[in-house]
XYZ file of C-alpha atoms in Angstrom:
348
model
C -120.795 -30.305 -85.955
C -119.606 -26.691 -85.985
C -115.960 -25.849 -85.414
C -114.522 -23.508 -82.803
C -116.060 -20.067 -83.261
C -115.114 -16.604 -82.027
C -118.186 -14.348 -81.854
C -118.074 -10.612 -81.170
C -121.208 -9.849 -79.202
C -123.693 -7.259 -80.378
C -126.028 -4.890 -78.540
C -128.640 -7.621 -78.071
C -126.310 -9.383 -75.611
C -126.095 -6.413 -73.211
C -126.750 -7.620 -69.673
C -127.888 -11.115 -70.661
C -126.720 -14.229 -68.835
C -124.322 -16.291 -70.926
C -126.369 -19.497 -70.571
C -129.628 -17.857 -71.620
C -128.003 -16.101 -74.560
C -126.364 -19.355 -75.654
C -129.643 -21.282 -75.548
C -131.122 -18.712 -77.910
C -128.367 -19.677 -80.335
C -128.542 -23.425 -79.643
C -131.935 -24.257 -78.058
C -131.024 -27.962 -77.727
C -128.176 -27.321 -75.257
C -128.911 -28.354 -71.688
C -127.895 -26.292 -68.658
C -125.622 -29.071 -67.392
C -123.682 -29.193 -70.668
C -123.258 -25.414 -70.761
C -121.924 -25.377 -67.190
C -119.576 -28.278 -67.915
C -118.153 -26.512 -71.005
C -117.569 -23.419 -68.848
C -115.835 -25.433 -66.085
C -113.545 -27.128 -68.626
C -112.645 -23.773 -70.195
C -114.173 -24.690 -73.553
C -116.381 -21.615 -73.424
C -114.330 -18.478 -72.866
C -115.149 -14.805 -72.623
C -112.499 -12.360 -73.846
C -109.974 -15.199 -73.678
C -110.603 -16.079 -70.044
C -112.641 -18.688 -68.202
C -116.209 -17.758 -67.413
C -119.372 -19.046 -65.735
C -122.767 -19.873 -67.155
C -124.252 -17.073 -65.049
C -121.848 -14.400 -66.366
C -123.455 -11.237 -67.658
C -122.511 -10.322 -71.227
C -121.645 -6.949 -72.739
C -121.484 -5.715 -76.350
C -118.029 -5.957 -77.890
C -116.910 -8.930 -75.850
C -115.526 -11.941 -77.750
C -117.126 -15.257 -76.894
C -115.283 -18.472 -77.789
C -117.580 -21.425 -78.453
C -116.305 -24.995 -78.832
C -117.606 -27.428 -81.490
C -121.362 -27.908 -81.013
C -122.439 -31.480 -81.907
C -125.859 -30.735 -83.338
C -128.457 -28.076 -83.901
C -126.045 -25.546 -85.370
C -127.315 -21.998 -85.578
C -125.984 -18.914 -87.303
C -124.418 -15.976 -85.529
C -127.414 -14.205 -83.945
C -128.696 -10.803 -85.100
C -126.658 -7.941 -83.722
C -123.537 -10.028 -83.269
C -120.706 -10.374 -85.746
C -118.153 -13.071 -86.358
C -114.641 -12.218 -85.271
C -111.909 -12.112 -87.934
C -108.348 -13.041 -87.030
C -105.627 -10.430 -87.505
C -104.060 -12.631 -90.183
C -107.294 -12.984 -92.154
C -108.086 -9.281 -91.727
C -104.683 -8.354 -93.181
C -105.159 -10.805 -96.066
C -108.603 -9.561 -97.094
C -107.596 -5.887 -96.779
C -104.536 -6.520 -98.931
C -106.911 -7.894 -101.594
C -108.692 -4.518 -101.945
C -108.022 -2.960 -105.346
C -110.603 -0.152 -105.168
C -112.565 1.548 -102.400
C -114.839 4.559 -102.089
C -117.885 5.420 -99.964
C -120.135 3.047 -101.897
C -118.072 0.248 -103.408
C -115.240 -2.052 -102.462
C -113.545 -4.213 -105.123
C -111.322 -7.146 -104.278
C -108.873 -9.229 -106.224
C -110.247 -12.425 -104.675
C -107.560 -15.028 -104.026
C -107.988 -18.405 -105.690
C -109.135 -21.010 -103.187
C -111.173 -18.599 -101.031
C -114.931 -19.221 -101.155
C -117.218 -16.262 -101.765
C -119.915 -17.443 -99.341
C -120.222 -20.011 -96.588
C -122.006 -23.337 -96.665
C -121.659 -26.875 -95.432
C -118.068 -27.349 -94.330
C -117.053 -23.815 -95.405
C -116.317 -21.464 -92.500
C -113.737 -19.139 -94.086
C -115.138 -17.041 -96.918
C -115.307 -13.503 -98.265
C -118.765 -12.849 -96.817
C -117.486 -13.572 -93.295
C -114.164 -11.801 -93.757
C -116.013 -8.692 -94.966
C -116.301 -7.749 -91.295
C -112.696 -6.569 -91.654
C -113.670 -4.335 -94.579
C -115.905 -1.910 -92.715
C -113.169 0.780 -92.625
C -115.136 2.684 -89.986
C -118.581 2.233 -91.580
C -121.580 1.006 -89.577
C -122.559 -1.605 -92.149
C -120.610 -4.667 -93.177
C -119.998 -4.645 -96.962
C -122.314 -7.032 -98.779
C -121.706 -9.207 -101.797
C -123.469 -8.319 -105.022
C -122.188 -11.224 -107.154
C -119.944 -14.242 -106.669
C -116.992 -16.159 -108.063
C -116.288 -19.874 -107.765
C -113.953 -20.805 -104.916
C -111.024 -21.566 -107.258
C -111.582 -18.575 -109.549
C -109.581 -15.462 -108.707
C -110.102 -11.863 -109.650
C -112.460 -8.897 -109.452
C -115.202 -9.268 -106.871
C -117.499 -6.389 -105.881
C -119.029 -5.577 -102.506
C -121.484 -2.775 -101.749
C -121.043 -0.603 -98.660
C -124.734 0.317 -98.316
C -128.177 -0.986 -99.220
C -128.504 1.768 -101.828
C -125.220 0.818 -103.492
C -126.142 -2.870 -103.381
C -129.436 -2.169 -105.160
C -127.695 -0.136 -107.858
C -125.008 -2.737 -108.481
C -127.527 -5.566 -108.524
C -129.549 -3.686 -111.110
C -126.453 -3.319 -113.311
C -125.737 -7.045 -113.154
C -129.358 -8.014 -113.789
C -129.579 -5.647 -116.770
C -126.279 -7.081 -118.091
C -124.759 -3.613 -118.028
C -121.678 -5.029 -116.328
C -118.907 -5.946 -118.755
C -116.995 -8.919 -117.346
C -113.879 -10.310 -118.995
C -112.112 -13.394 -117.702
C -108.698 -14.705 -118.630
C -108.099 -18.447 -118.825
C -105.414 -20.867 -119.883
C -106.973 -23.669 -121.875
C -105.735 -27.147 -122.674
C -104.933 -26.987 -126.360
C -105.719 -24.050 -128.641
C -109.408 -23.632 -129.549
C -110.437 -23.834 -133.197
C -111.742 -21.498 -134.396
C -109.652 -19.077 -132.315
C -112.726 -16.938 -131.597
C -116.403 -17.876 -131.440
C -119.597 -17.810 -129.391
C -120.676 -20.871 -127.381
C -124.422 -21.273 -126.900
C -124.844 -24.612 -125.114
C -127.488 -24.628 -122.419
C -126.735 -25.888 -118.905
C -128.630 -28.058 -116.439
C -127.625 -29.344 -113.020
C -126.164 -32.832 -113.225
C -126.560 -33.527 -109.483
C -124.400 -33.049 -106.420
C -124.297 -30.238 -103.931
C -121.837 -28.317 -101.848
C -120.803 -25.017 -100.378
C -121.561 -22.075 -102.596
C -122.415 -24.363 -105.526
C -118.903 -25.841 -105.560
C -120.232 -29.387 -105.326
C -122.595 -28.941 -108.250
C -121.741 -30.012 -111.735
C -123.474 -28.744 -114.822
C -124.353 -30.791 -117.852
C -124.273 -29.453 -121.404
C -127.553 -29.235 -123.331
C -127.711 -28.581 -127.071
C -129.359 -25.195 -127.774
C -132.192 -26.889 -129.658
C -132.975 -29.066 -126.623
C -132.980 -26.392 -123.899
C -136.698 -25.682 -124.152
C -137.607 -29.351 -123.734
C -135.054 -30.219 -121.003
C -136.384 -29.778 -117.494
C -134.318 -27.301 -115.477
C -132.091 -26.337 -118.401
C -131.132 -22.686 -118.914
C -129.706 -20.965 -121.925
C -126.105 -19.844 -121.592
C -123.911 -17.795 -123.903
C -120.151 -17.224 -123.795
C -117.945 -15.287 -126.178
C -114.305 -16.336 -126.344
C -111.277 -15.106 -128.227
C -107.704 -16.388 -128.241
C -105.088 -13.808 -127.272
C -102.031 -16.057 -127.703
C -101.167 -19.736 -127.919
C -98.252 -22.035 -127.109
C -98.497 -24.153 -130.225
C -101.174 -26.782 -129.726
C -100.368 -27.351 -126.072
C -102.189 -24.419 -124.452
C -103.791 -21.038 -125.154
C -104.379 -17.736 -123.383
C -108.071 -17.109 -123.905
C -110.350 -14.200 -122.993
C -113.902 -15.148 -122.006
C -116.950 -12.897 -121.793
C -120.033 -14.496 -120.221
C -123.204 -12.974 -121.649
C -125.258 -14.957 -119.132
C -124.341 -15.809 -115.568
C -124.877 -19.540 -115.053
C -123.119 -21.713 -112.506
C -119.739 -22.925 -113.829
C -120.675 -21.539 -117.255
C -117.180 -20.743 -118.494
C -115.694 -24.004 -117.233
C -118.459 -26.179 -118.686
C -118.514 -24.318 -122.014
C -114.772 -24.585 -122.617
C -114.774 -28.268 -121.705
C -117.684 -28.802 -124.094
C -115.614 -27.646 -127.077
C -112.741 -29.915 -126.084
C -110.520 -27.295 -124.467
C -111.130 -27.329 -120.702
C -109.550 -24.697 -118.525
C -106.173 -25.835 -117.206
C -106.389 -27.325 -113.726
C -110.163 -27.890 -113.874
C -110.566 -31.241 -112.168
C -114.371 -30.978 -112.262
C -114.806 -30.525 -116.000
C -111.413 -31.482 -117.405
C -110.705 -34.586 -115.396
C -108.156 -34.332 -112.572
C -106.147 -37.296 -113.825
C -106.097 -36.362 -117.491
C -102.868 -35.106 -119.018
C -102.872 -32.916 -122.091
C -100.378 -33.605 -124.846
C -101.471 -30.648 -126.951
C -104.344 -32.135 -128.933
C -107.218 -30.842 -126.858
C -108.963 -32.706 -124.050
C -107.261 -33.079 -120.656
C -107.094 -30.266 -118.108
C -103.640 -30.978 -116.637
C -100.848 -29.551 -118.776
C -98.088 -31.355 -116.900
C -94.500 -30.260 -116.469
C -94.071 -27.269 -114.171
C -97.583 -25.907 -114.856
C -99.610 -25.585 -111.662
C -102.504 -27.998 -111.190
C -104.659 -25.129 -109.843
C -107.556 -23.767 -111.874
C -106.367 -21.184 -114.414
C -109.451 -18.950 -114.488
C -109.240 -15.303 -113.471
C -111.802 -12.497 -113.463
C -109.505 -9.985 -115.164
C -111.739 -6.926 -115.503
C -115.156 -5.570 -114.679
C -116.659 -2.349 -116.005
C -120.031 -0.938 -114.978
C -121.819 2.272 -114.032
C -121.006 3.462 -110.499
C -124.213 3.274 -108.391
C -123.715 6.759 -106.903
C -121.768 8.855 -109.408
C -123.243 7.420 -112.600
C -119.771 7.346 -114.116
C -118.201 4.278 -115.696
C -116.091 2.334 -113.206
C -113.403 0.125 -114.724
C -111.617 -2.392 -112.482
C -108.649 -4.644 -113.293
C -107.167 -7.442 -111.168
C -103.617 -8.720 -111.510
C -103.060 -12.433 -112.139
C -102.726 -14.803 -109.180
C -99.242 -16.208 -108.618
C -99.868 -19.620 -110.180
C -101.251 -18.095 -113.391
C -98.438 -15.532 -113.533
C -95.937 -18.393 -113.432
C -97.724 -20.184 -116.251
C -97.806 -17.000 -118.351
C -94.084 -16.547 -117.796
C -93.455 -20.173 -118.793
C -95.206 -19.662 -122.121
C -93.791 -16.180 -122.704
C -97.132 -14.424 -122.442
C -97.128 -10.825 -121.174
C -100.370 -9.457 -119.671
C -99.481 -5.964 -120.884
C -99.685 -7.145 -124.502
C -103.457 -7.744 -124.305
C -105.912 -4.953 -125.103
C -108.279 -3.889 -122.317
C -111.147 -5.486 -124.228
C -109.795 -8.180 -126.600
C -113.264 -8.595 -128.120
C -113.160 -5.122 -129.690
C -110.409 -6.417 -131.991
C -112.000 -9.828 -132.484
C -112.098 -10.918 -136.117
């Protein structure tokens, strides 16, 4: 069942009867049900009551109640309405904008794309990021729901193609910051475990869980893919926790989270790979650090550098830490300004 939706009508709705337009969206709806929802005020046009025979116009906002079955997407030409509060939130997340690219510091907890049970996500909220342009900005990569940090959107098809090419060619330099349970030994290394889906599903891949595969077994394990992650320790709080920089050389689902858990140092707050009920006493395994440390995932896309799709110049983007990670850094006495832009250039 879909939730209440607010749809801004597009040009295709011009002059159409509400009931006929609605049956295009939900073919299973009967005329009697549509008229009853109108009489009860469940269907509203620009905030007011309406009739099934009402003629629609572009730009009007149509409120639809929960539809029990046969859900359909917003039709071509229409666009989902964004509340003033959400519009302000997503615009405040912009850290860079020009005619071709928009970069966000994505908040932790906000999904990148929609899916089953996920109605609030960056892709939908991007309607509020048009800034006068005809096209809605489009995603060119993604971050897990609970991962914060740099997220790129393209403002045109040309820019999207250029950015996608950079990601596919691995020309984009991505550096993540994480707080790990325990301090990894050695302090810097490369992890090469393969990954294969372990089952489960969910919105935007959030319900999936990946299983580690030894590099020698990747070729003979059905569905397994090679994955490579560089890591280096920037600072540590004894054996309790560490501030670690991560550079994914491949882009697999949950790669950083699964890789760090595989070496016995899951990312703090990772209930999927570290065990939500596991406490960490400083010896390694257990994603919850306890005390005043937040139970949220401590994984942040700190920086992204790549060639600008229009200018050809190097574009370097940096995202400030989310509040819960900033509090953890302060607790352990770590200062973001002490880290080099690329910690791997000074890696031993």
